[in-house]
mmCIF file of C-alpha atoms in Angstrom:
data_model
loop_
_atom_site.group_PDB
_atom_site.id
_atom_site.type_symbol
_atom_site.label_atom_id
_atom_site.label_comp_id
_atom_site.label_asym_id
_atom_site.label_seq_id
_atom_site.Cartn_x
_atom_site.Cartn_y
_atom_site.Cartn_z
ATOM 1 C CA MET Z 176 0.282 0.054 0.200
ATOM 2 C CA GLU Z 177 1.775 3.398 -0.748
ATOM 3 C CA GLN Z 178 0.949 6.447 -0.015
ATOM 4 C CA MET Z 179 1.303 9.195 -2.476
ATOM 5 C CA ARG Z 180 -0.601 11.993 -3.342
ATOM 6 C CA ALA Z 181 -2.931 9.973 -5.270
ATOM 7 C CA THR Z 182 -4.048 7.523 -3.280
ATOM 8 C CA ALA Z 183 -2.910 4.039 -4.145
ATOM 9 C CA ARG Z 184 -3.859 0.869 -2.160
ATOM 10 C CA GLY Z 185 -3.759 -2.632 -2.907
ATOM 11 C CA GLU Z 186 -5.905 -5.591 -1.717
ATOM 12 C CA PHE Z 187 -4.797 -9.236 -0.759
ATOM 13 C CA ARG Z 188 -5.710 -12.259 -0.594
ATOM 14 C CA GLU Z 189 -6.142 -14.533 2.213
ATOM 15 C CA GLN Z 190 -4.268 -17.805 2.469
ATOM 16 C CA VAL Z 191 -5.340 -19.224 4.938
ATOM 17 C CA ARG Z 192 -9.873 -12.845 8.241
ATOM 18 C CA GLY Z 193 -15.179 -25.493 50.838
ATOM 19 C CA LYS Z 194 -17.444 -28.738 49.290
ATOM 20 C CA GLN Z 195 -21.171 -28.755 48.791
ATOM 21 C CA THR Z 196 -22.866 -31.065 51.538
ATOM 22 C CA PRO Z 197 -25.776 -32.336 50.800
ATOM 23 C CA GLY Z 198 -28.162 -32.682 53.537
ATOM 24 C CA THR Z 199 -27.120 -30.361 55.539
ATOM 25 C CA ALA Z 200 -28.126 -26.783 56.581
ATOM 26 C CA GLN Z 201 -24.546 -25.181 55.608
ATOM 27 C CA GLY Z 202 -24.493 -27.467 52.204
ATOM 28 C CA ARG Z 203 -27.424 -25.576 51.008
ATOM 29 C CA ALA Z 204 -26.812 -22.275 51.924
ATOM 30 C CA GLY Z 205 -23.806 -22.747 50.344
ATOM 31 C CA SER Z 206 -25.036 -24.055 47.294
ATOM 32 C CA ARG Z 207 -27.467 -20.976 46.983
ATOM 33 C CA GLY Z 208 -25.191 -18.371 47.587
ATOM 34 C CA ARG Z 209 -22.937 -19.852 44.704
ATOM 35 C CA SER Z 210 -26.071 -20.389 42.731
ATOM 36 C CA ALA Z 211 -27.129 -16.417 43.260
ATOM 37 C CA ARG Z 212 -23.291 -15.309 42.574
ATOM 38 C CA LEU Z 213 -23.357 -17.458 39.169
ATOM 39 C CA ALA Z 214 -26.598 -16.196 38.211
ATOM 40 C CA THR Z 215 -25.793 -12.769 38.728
ATOM 41 C CA ALA Z 216 -22.298 -13.414 36.815
ATOM 42 C CA ALA Z 217 -24.508 -14.780 33.757
ATOM 43 C CA LEU Z 218 -26.936 -11.392 33.873
ATOM 44 C CA LEU Z 219 -23.910 -9.068 33.932
ATOM 45 C CA SER Z 220 -22.419 -10.982 31.066
ATOM 46 C CA SER Z 221 -25.663 -10.859 28.863
ATOM 47 C CA LEU Z 222 -26.318 -7.261 29.794
ATOM 48 C CA LEU Z 223 -22.422 -6.340 28.775
ATOM 49 C CA LEU Z 224 -21.205 -8.496 26.025
ATOM 50 C CA PRO Z 225 -24.299 -7.121 23.238
ATOM 51 C CA ALA Z 226 -21.965 -3.713 23.886
ATOM 52 C CA CYS Z 227 -18.657 -4.902 23.818
ATOM 53 C CA SER Z 228 -18.757 -7.749 21.326
ATOM 54 C CA GLY Z 229 -19.362 -7.551 17.617
ATOM 55 C CA PRO Z 230 -18.670 -5.117 14.797
ATOM 56 C CA GLU Z 231 -20.418 -2.051 15.312
ATOM 57 C CA SER Z 232 -23.619 -1.551 12.666
ATOM 58 C CA ALA Z 233 -26.075 0.379 11.190
ATOM 59 C CA GLU Z 234 -29.579 0.029 9.143
ATOM 60 C CA ALA Z 235 -29.068 1.131 5.674
ATOM 61 C CA PRO Z 236 -31.056 4.848 5.316
ATOM 62 C CA ALA Z 237 -33.416 5.150 3.140
ATOM 63 C CA THR Z 238 -32.409 8.711 2.270
ATOM 64 C CA CYS Z 239 -29.201 10.607 1.906
ATOM 65 C CA GLU Z 240 -29.712 11.055 4.951
ATOM 66 C CA THR Z 241 -27.941 10.738 8.876
ATOM 67 C CA PRO Z 242 -28.515 12.425 12.180
ATOM 68 C CA ALA Z 243 -26.659 15.240 13.340
ATOM 69 C CA GLY Z 244 -23.159 14.312 14.339
ATOM 70 C CA ALA Z 245 -23.270 10.963 12.991
ATOM 71 C CA ARG Z 246 -19.921 9.023 12.143
ATOM 72 C CA THR Z 247 -18.798 5.837 9.803
ATOM 73 C CA LEU Z 248 -18.991 2.463 11.647
ATOM 74 C CA ASP Z 249 -16.615 -0.114 12.416
ATOM 75 C CA VAL Z 250 -13.971 1.411 9.906
ATOM 76 C CA ASP Z 251 -10.109 0.607 10.257
ATOM 77 C CA HIS Z 252 -8.732 4.078 11.165
ATOM 78 C CA GLY Z 253 -5.246 2.463 10.268
ATOM 79 C CA ASP Z 254 -6.322 2.248 6.397
ATOM 80 C CA SER Z 255 -5.278 5.489 4.744
ATOM 81 C CA PRO Z 256 -8.117 7.435 4.496
ATOM 82 C CA GLU Z 257 -10.395 7.974 0.877
ATOM 83 C CA THR Z 258 -12.024 11.322 -0.116
ATOM 84 C CA PRO Z 259 -15.387 11.785 -1.237
ATOM 85 C CA TRP Z 260 -16.333 12.872 -4.347
ATOM 86 C CA PRO Z 261 -18.299 16.323 -4.611
ATOM 87 C CA LYS Z 262 -21.678 16.053 -4.485
ATOM 88 C CA PRO Z 263 -24.409 18.305 -5.803
ATOM 89 C CA ASP Z 264 -26.846 19.393 -2.598
ATOM 90 C CA GLY Z 265 -30.284 17.435 -2.552
ATOM 91 C CA GLU Z 266 -28.884 14.966 -5.872
ATOM 92 C CA GLU Z 267 -27.241 11.807 -6.538
ATOM 93 C CA LEU Z 268 -23.798 11.094 -6.667
ATOM 94 C CA LEU Z 269 -23.011 10.130 -10.249
ATOM 95 C CA VAL Z 270 -19.446 8.074 -10.807
ATOM 96 C CA TYR Z 271 -18.928 6.488 -14.053
ATOM 97 C CA PHE Z 272 -16.791 3.568 -14.128
ATOM 98 C CA GLU Z 273 -15.082 2.447 -18.027
ATOM 99 C CA THR Z 274 -14.766 -0.952 -18.767
ATOM 100 C CA SER Z 275 -13.190 -0.583 -22.390
ATOM 101 C CA GLY Z 276 -10.072 -2.013 -21.419
ATOM 102 C CA LEU Z 277 -11.485 -5.207 -19.444
ATOM 103 C CA SER Z 278 -12.316 -8.407 -20.357
ATOM 104 C CA GLU Z 279 -15.673 -10.096 -21.092
ATOM 105 C CA ARG Z 280 -15.476 -11.115 -17.534
ATOM 106 C CA TYR Z 281 -14.337 -8.090 -15.756
ATOM 107 C CA ALA Z 282 -16.430 -5.710 -17.786
ATOM 108 C CA ARG Z 283 -19.740 -7.865 -16.714
ATOM 109 C CA MET Z 284 -18.572 -7.724 -13.079
ATOM 110 C CA VAL Z 285 -18.117 -4.265 -12.977
ATOM 111 C CA GLU Z 286 -21.026 -3.710 -14.250
ATOM 112 C CA GLU Z 287 -22.811 -6.125 -11.206
ATOM 113 C CA ALA Z 288 -21.134 -4.092 -8.613
ATOM 114 C CA ALA Z 289 -21.776 -0.760 -10.257
ATOM 115 C CA GLY Z 290 -25.460 -2.150 -9.831
ATOM 116 C CA ILE Z 291 -24.459 -3.450 -6.057
ATOM 117 C CA TRP Z 292 -23.397 0.267 -5.304
ATOM 118 C CA SER Z 293 -26.214 1.870 -7.038
ATOM 119 C CA GLY Z 294 -28.375 0.667 -4.039
ATOM 120 C CA SER Z 295 -27.263 3.298 -1.898
ATOM 121 C CA PRO Z 296 -29.825 6.791 -1.843
ATOM 122 C CA CYS Z 297 -26.624 8.764 -2.292
ATOM 123 C CA LEU Z 298 -25.714 7.414 -5.260
ATOM 124 C CA ASN Z 299 -25.385 6.566 -8.688
ATOM 125 C CA ALA Z 300 -22.635 4.050 -9.841
ATOM 126 C CA VAL Z 301 -22.520 3.096 -13.699
ATOM 127 C CA ALA Z 302 -20.591 1.178 -15.450
ATOM 128 C CA VAL Z 303 -19.063 2.365 -19.733
ATOM 129 C CA PRO Z 304 -17.452 1.636 -22.173
ATOM 130 C CA ALA Z 305 -16.059 5.352 -22.444
ATOM 131 C CA CYS Z 306 -16.543 8.017 -19.343
ATOM 132 C CA PRO Z 307 -18.466 10.854 -20.684
ATOM 133 C CA ALA Z 308 -16.724 14.464 -21.104
ATOM 134 C CA GLU Z 309 -16.384 16.099 -17.542
ATOM 135 C CA GLY Z 310 -18.067 13.055 -15.497
ATOM 136 C CA ASN Z 311 -16.736 12.026 -12.257
ATOM 137 C CA CYS Z 312 -14.860 9.139 -14.073
ATOM 138 C CA VAL Z 313 -13.046 6.333 -12.678
ATOM 139 C CA ALA Z 314 -11.400 3.989 -15.242
ATOM 140 C CA VAL Z 315 -10.385 -0.127 -14.570
ATOM 141 C CA GLU Z 316 -7.658 -1.778 -15.868
ATOM 142 C CA GLU Z 317 -6.739 -5.527 -15.977
ATOM 143 C CA GLU Z 318 -2.584 -6.683 -15.457
ATOM 144 C CA TYR Z 319 -1.228 -9.653 -15.202
ATOM 145 C CA SER Z 320 1.343 -8.710 -12.753
ATOM 146 C CA GLY Z 321 3.925 -11.209 -12.036
ATOM 147 C CA GLY Z 322 6.721 -11.239 -9.864
ATOM 148 C CA GLY Z 323 4.964 -12.879 -7.110
ATOM 149 C CA ARG Z 324 3.080 -10.192 -6.322
ATOM 150 C CA ASN Z 325 -0.167 -11.284 -3.970
ATOM 151 C CA THR Z 326 -2.538 -8.498 -4.889
ATOM 152 C CA ASP Z 327 -5.682 -8.662 -6.546
ATOM 153 C CA GLY Z 328 -6.933 -5.446 -6.951
ATOM 154 C CA GLU Z 329 -5.790 -1.494 -6.033
ATOM 155 C CA PHE Z 330 -7.575 1.287 -6.809
ATOM 156 C CA THR Z 331 -6.085 4.459 -6.955
ATOM 157 C CA GLY Z 332 -7.212 7.997 -6.571
ATOM 158 C CA TRP Z 333 -6.489 11.593 -7.498
ATOM 159 C CA ASP Z 334 -7.648 14.086 -5.465
ATOM 160 C CA SER Z 335 -7.471 17.939 -5.169
ATOM 161 C CA GLY Z 336 -8.989 20.370 -2.511
ATOM 162 C CA GLY Z 337 -10.362 17.672 -0.417
ATOM 163 C CA VAL Z 338 -12.320 16.011 -2.935
ATOM 164 C CA ARG Z 339 -12.169 13.577 -5.483
ATOM 165 C CA GLU Z 340 -11.577 14.154 -9.165
ATOM 166 C CA GLY Z 341 -11.302 10.636 -10.797
ATOM 167 C CA GLY Z 342 -9.533 7.421 -10.151
ATOM 168 C CA ARG Z 343 -8.176 3.998 -11.519
ATOM 169 C CA ILE Z 344 -8.984 0.356 -10.445
ATOM 170 C CA THR Z 345 -6.570 -1.965 -11.589
ATOM 171 C CA LEU Z 346 -7.345 -5.921 -11.266
ATOM 172 C CA TYR Z 347 -4.959 -7.778 -11.081
ATOM 173 C CA THR Z 348 -5.706 -11.119 -13.239
ATOM 174 C CA ARG Z 349 -2.954 -13.494 -12.212
ATOM 175 C CA LEU Z 350 -4.176 -13.942 -9.087
ATOM 176 C CA LEU Z 351 -8.350 -13.186 -10.190
ATOM 177 C CA ASP Z 352 -8.328 -15.526 -12.968
ATOM 178 C CA GLU Z 353 -8.132 -18.337 -10.597
ATOM 179 C CA THR Z 354 -10.875 -17.543 -8.332
ATOM 180 C CA SER Z 355 -14.465 -17.822 -8.338
ATOM 181 C CA ASP Z 356 -16.778 -15.636 -9.649
ATOM 182 C CA ASN Z 357 -18.224 -15.107 -6.407
ATOM 183 C CA GLY Z 358 -14.380 -14.327 -4.852
ATOM 184 C CA ALA Z 359 -13.234 -11.922 -8.122
ATOM 185 C CA LEU Z 360 -16.861 -9.828 -8.108
ATOM 186 C CA ALA Z 361 -15.928 -9.422 -4.069
ATOM 187 C CA THR Z 362 -12.605 -8.044 -4.981
ATOM 188 C CA VAL Z 363 -14.341 -5.745 -7.762
ATOM 189 C CA VAL Z 364 -16.908 -4.501 -5.371
ATOM 190 C CA HIS Z 365 -14.504 -3.893 -2.675
ATOM 191 C CA GLU Z 366 -12.334 -1.457 -4.996
ATOM 192 C CA LEU Z 367 -15.177 0.159 -6.708
ATOM 193 C CA GLY Z 368 -16.103 0.713 -2.422
ATOM 194 C CA HIS Z 369 -12.980 2.543 -2.121
ATOM 195 C CA ALA Z 370 -13.469 4.469 -5.453
ATOM 196 C CA LEU Z 371 -17.045 5.783 -3.840
ATOM 197 C CA GLY Z 372 -15.708 6.859 -0.795
ATOM 198 C CA LEU Z 373 -15.010 3.668 1.727
ATOM 199 C CA VAL Z 374 -12.525 2.515 3.756
ATOM 200 C CA HIS Z 375 -11.554 -0.745 5.126
ATOM 201 C CA ARG Z 376 -13.866 -2.226 7.502
ATOM 202 C CA LYS Z 377 -13.195 -4.021 10.769
ATOM 203 C CA ASP Z 378 -15.646 -6.802 10.471
ATOM 204 C CA GLY Z 379 -14.042 -10.244 8.817
ATOM 205 C CA SER Z 380 -16.518 -11.376 7.055
ATOM 206 C CA ASP Z 381 -17.553 -7.768 5.560
ATOM 207 C CA VAL Z 382 -16.622 -7.288 1.341
ATOM 208 C CA MET Z 383 -14.732 -4.027 2.673
ATOM 209 C CA ASN Z 384 -12.347 -5.697 5.232
ATOM 210 C CA ALA Z 385 -8.668 -5.786 3.488
ATOM 211 C CA PHE Z 386 -9.124 -9.574 2.998
ATOM 212 C CA THR Z 387 -11.620 -11.051 1.049
ATOM 213 C CA ASP Z 388 -11.673 -14.659 -0.279
ATOM 214 C CA ASP Z 389 -13.986 -17.027 -2.443
ATOM 215 C CA GLY Z 390 -16.157 -17.221 0.403
ATOM 216 C CA THR Z 391 -16.909 -13.225 0.981
ATOM 217 C CA ASP Z 392 -20.330 -12.259 0.181
ATOM 218 C CA PRO Z 393 -19.859 -9.382 -2.544
ATOM 219 C CA VAL Z 394 -22.573 -7.759 -1.301
ATOM 220 C CA PRO Z 395 -22.217 -4.707 1.267
ATOM 221 C CA ASP Z 396 -23.982 -5.060 4.512
ATOM 222 C CA SER Z 397 -26.004 -2.815 5.579
ATOM 223 C CA THR Z 398 -23.568 -0.608 7.211
ATOM 224 C CA ASN Z 399 -21.490 0.265 4.199
ATOM 225 C CA PHE Z 400 -24.341 1.729 3.174
ATOM 226 C CA TYR Z 401 -25.275 3.810 6.312
ATOM 227 C CA ASN Z 402 -21.431 5.152 6.146
ATOM 228 C CA LEU Z 403 -21.791 6.002 2.381
ATOM 229 C CA ALA Z 404 -24.943 8.316 3.379
ATOM 230 C CA VAL Z 405 -22.142 9.710 6.650
ATOM 231 C CA ILE Z 406 -19.684 10.556 3.988
ATOM 232 C CA TYR Z 407 -22.310 12.174 1.423
ATOM 233 C CA ASP Z 408 -25.079 13.885 3.610
ATOM 234 C CA ALA Z 409 -23.631 17.333 3.089
ATOM 235 C CA ASP Z 410 -25.645 18.237 6.482
ATOM 236 C CA ALA Z 411 -24.466 15.289 8.686
#
């Protein structure tokens, strides 16, 4: 993962994310005391565990609005930051993903991934052969990537004045060609997520976690869509 004027990131394939005395008053009293303490401990555990275990989560919003002071959830704060695209107030953000440099397999996956992310009320992601002039554009390319590089995808963003101006996704086919359609689609969805402004999630099972494999669900969970609303809600 490089830190440069344009943010570059690489994604990596996961290789293998006193003793009781029955019949006496003392024995029965001791048993009741221990039972009460155990019951109290169990109750405290049941109350505390939901608050301190598991990833932060949220429902997907129906509109691109979040409460004042809302923050993104379950994000890896050690990850390189991403920059949002400029979004017109009251309008959906429109981002094009150019697929002319892709083979049929990966062009199809970019189209599917764009449709998945377009489930957000904040944006419309569109796969096109060539981006229109002046449009928000991310070029998607494929490269073999030899030399033992263990990377299956990488996004590089070009930013200026605190907003995103463009970007490039590189799909590394040395690994992806040997990956199932499900695993390859998860990689494509992941890289489009970065292009749209999302950073890595801490939840090891989520498609925006730093590690994905053939078993990763390529459909983002509701927290990813909530995080997009936090990023693009001008009043948040």
